Coordinates of C-alpha atoms in Angstrom, one line a residue:
M24 CA 25.0 -5.8 -31.7
T25 CA 24.7 -5.8 -35.5
N26 CA 23.8 -8.6 -37.4
L27 CA 24.6 -8.9 -41.1
L28 CA 21.4 -10.8 -43.0
A29 CA 21.1 -11.3 -46.9
G30 CA 24.3 -9.7 -47.8
A31 CA 24.3 -5.8 -47.1
T32 CA 21.0 -5.9 -45.1
I33 CA 21.9 -4.5 -41.6
V34 CA 19.4 -5.4 -38.9
K35 CA 19.4 -3.6 -35.5
S36 CA 19.2 -5.7 -32.3
T37 CA 15.9 -5.0 -30.2
N38 CA 18.7 -3.2 -27.5
D39 CA 19.7 -0.9 -30.3
L40 CA 16.2 -0.4 -31.4
F41 CA 15.1 0.6 -27.8
N42 CA 18.0 3.1 -27.3
D43 CA 17.2 4.6 -30.9
I44 CA 13.4 5.0 -30.5
I45 CA 12.3 5.7 -27.3
P46 CA 8.4 5.2 -26.7
L47 CA 6.1 8.1 -25.6
G48 CA 5.4 6.3 -22.3
R49 CA 8.8 5.8 -21.4
L50 CA 9.8 9.5 -22.1
I51 CA 7.2 10.6 -20.1
H52 CA 7.9 8.5 -17.1
M53 CA 11.5 9.5 -17.6
V54 CA 10.4 13.5 -17.4
N55 CA 8.3 12.1 -14.4
Q56 CA 11.5 11.0 -12.7
K57 CA 13.6 13.8 -13.6
K58 CA 10.7 16.1 -11.9
D59 CA 10.6 14.0 -8.4
R60 CA 14.5 14.2 -8.3
L61 CA 14.3 17.8 -8.5
L62 CA 11.4 17.8 -6.4
N63 CA 13.3 15.9 -3.6
D64 CA 16.4 18.3 -4.0
Y65 CA 14.2 21.5 -3.3
L66 CA 12.1 20.0 -0.7
S67 CA 15.3 18.2 1.3
P68 CA 15.3 21.3 3.7
L69 CA 11.9 20.8 5.0
D70 CA 12.2 17.3 5.4
I71 CA 9.7 16.0 3.1
T72 CA 10.1 14.0 -0.1
A73 CA 8.2 14.5 -3.3
T74 CA 5.9 11.6 -3.1
Q75 CA 4.8 12.9 0.5
F76 CA 4.6 16.2 -0.9
K77 CA 2.3 15.0 -3.8
V78 CA -0.1 13.4 -1.1
L79 CA -0.3 16.5 0.7
C80 CA -1.1 18.2 -2.5
S81 CA -3.6 15.6 -3.6
I82 CA -5.2 15.8 0.0
R83 CA -5.2 19.7 -0.2
C84 CA -7.2 19.5 -3.7
Q85 CA -9.9 17.5 -2.0
V86 CA -10.0 19.1 1.2
C87 CA -11.3 15.9 2.7
I88 CA -10.6 12.5 1.0
T89 CA -11.1 8.7 1.6
P90 CA -7.9 6.6 1.4
V91 CA -9.6 4.8 -1.4
E92 CA -9.9 7.7 -3.4
L93 CA -6.6 9.0 -2.7
K94 CA -5.5 5.6 -4.2
K95 CA -7.3 6.5 -7.1
V96 CA -6.0 10.2 -7.2
L97 CA -2.4 9.1 -6.8
S98 CA -2.5 5.7 -8.8
V99 CA -0.4 3.9 -5.8
D100 CA -1.4 0.7 -4.1
L101 CA -3.6 1.0 -1.0
G102 CA -1.0 -1.0 1.3
A103 CA 1.9 1.5 0.4
L104 CA -0.9 4.4 0.7
T105 CA -2.0 3.1 4.1
R106 CA 1.8 3.2 5.1
M107 CA 2.3 6.6 3.9
L108 CA -0.6 8.1 5.6
D109 CA 0.5 6.5 9.0
R110 CA 3.9 8.6 8.2
L111 CA 2.2 11.9 7.5
V112 CA -0.2 11.4 10.7
C113 CA 3.3 11.0 12.6
K114 CA 4.5 13.9 11.6
G115 CA 1.6 15.8 12.4
W116 CA 0.5 16.7 8.7
I117 CA -2.6 15.1 8.7
D118 CA -5.2 13.5 10.5
R119 CA -7.6 10.5 9.8
N120 CA -11.4 11.0 11.2
P121 CA -14.5 8.7 10.8
N122 CA -16.3 8.8 7.9
P123 CA -20.0 10.1 8.8
N124 CA -21.0 8.3 5.3
D125 CA -19.3 5.2 6.1
K126 CA -19.0 3.7 9.6
R127 CA -15.7 1.7 9.0
G128 CA -14.4 4.3 7.0
V129 CA -12.2 7.6 7.6
L130 CA -11.7 10.9 6.0
V131 CA -8.0 12.0 5.8
Q132 CA -7.3 15.7 6.0
L133 CA -4.7 18.1 6.6
T134 CA -3.9 19.3 9.9
D135 CA -2.8 23.3 10.1
E136 CA 0.4 22.4 10.3
G137 CA 0.0 20.1 6.8
A138 CA -1.6 22.7 5.0
A139 CA 1.1 25.5 6.3
L140 CA 3.7 23.1 5.0
C141 CA 2.3 22.4 1.9
E142 CA 2.0 26.2 1.0
Q143 CA 5.7 26.8 2.1
C144 CA 6.5 23.8 -0.5
H145 CA 4.7 25.5 -3.2
L146 CA 6.3 28.9 -2.4
L147 CA 9.6 26.9 -2.1
V148 CA 9.3 24.8 -5.4
G149 CA 7.0 26.8 -7.3
Q150 CA 8.5 28.8 -10.2
N151 CA 11.9 27.2 -9.9
L152 CA 10.9 23.6 -10.9
H153 CA 9.1 25.0 -13.6
Q154 CA 12.0 27.1 -15.0
E155 CA 14.5 23.9 -14.2
L156 CA 12.3 21.5 -16.4
T157 CA 11.6 23.8 -19.0
K158 CA 15.5 25.5 -19.3
N159 CA 16.3 24.1 -22.9
L160 CA 12.9 25.1 -24.3
T161 CA 11.9 28.4 -26.0
A162 CA 8.5 29.9 -24.5
E163 CA 6.7 28.8 -27.6
E164 CA 8.1 25.2 -27.2
V165 CA 7.0 25.5 -23.4
A166 CA 3.2 26.6 -24.5
T167 CA 3.0 23.9 -26.8
L168 CA 4.1 21.2 -24.5
E169 CA 1.9 22.0 -22.2
H170 CA -0.9 22.3 -24.6
L171 CA 0.0 18.9 -26.1
L172 CA 0.1 17.3 -22.7
K173 CA -3.3 18.7 -21.6
K174 CA -4.6 16.9 -24.9
I175 CA -3.4 13.8 -23.6
L176 CA -5.1 13.8 -20.2
P177 CA -8.9 13.2 -20.1

């Protein structure tokens, strides 16, 4: 809704400003959502979700990790992560083993089946996801985007 103030001065409503100027954080969030939707589409034949795939990949990168460390890597709630880990154990994709450095703690690692699934997912998604996300960009724009995003990360 547009309001007229002081004669010919036009002031846009907050809603118009939000739609005209999308903050960087919101754009990054929207791109991440698109990536997750695409991942879900690609991975559905393997009966794995994008979220489950990200958990498996994070475990794979660390080989063996505590749930608390995994929570930090994924930036998720520990309760939600615990429920996710329960589901992954039930599917036979991960194991929880006693942590030799903490008698009350556990270490999470991929099972052979989980590692194989993770590899299969990478092969299935691989270049297709990258091409789908960057199909409207030139090769130079993709390189610039990758460079800028890496500069944002610590």
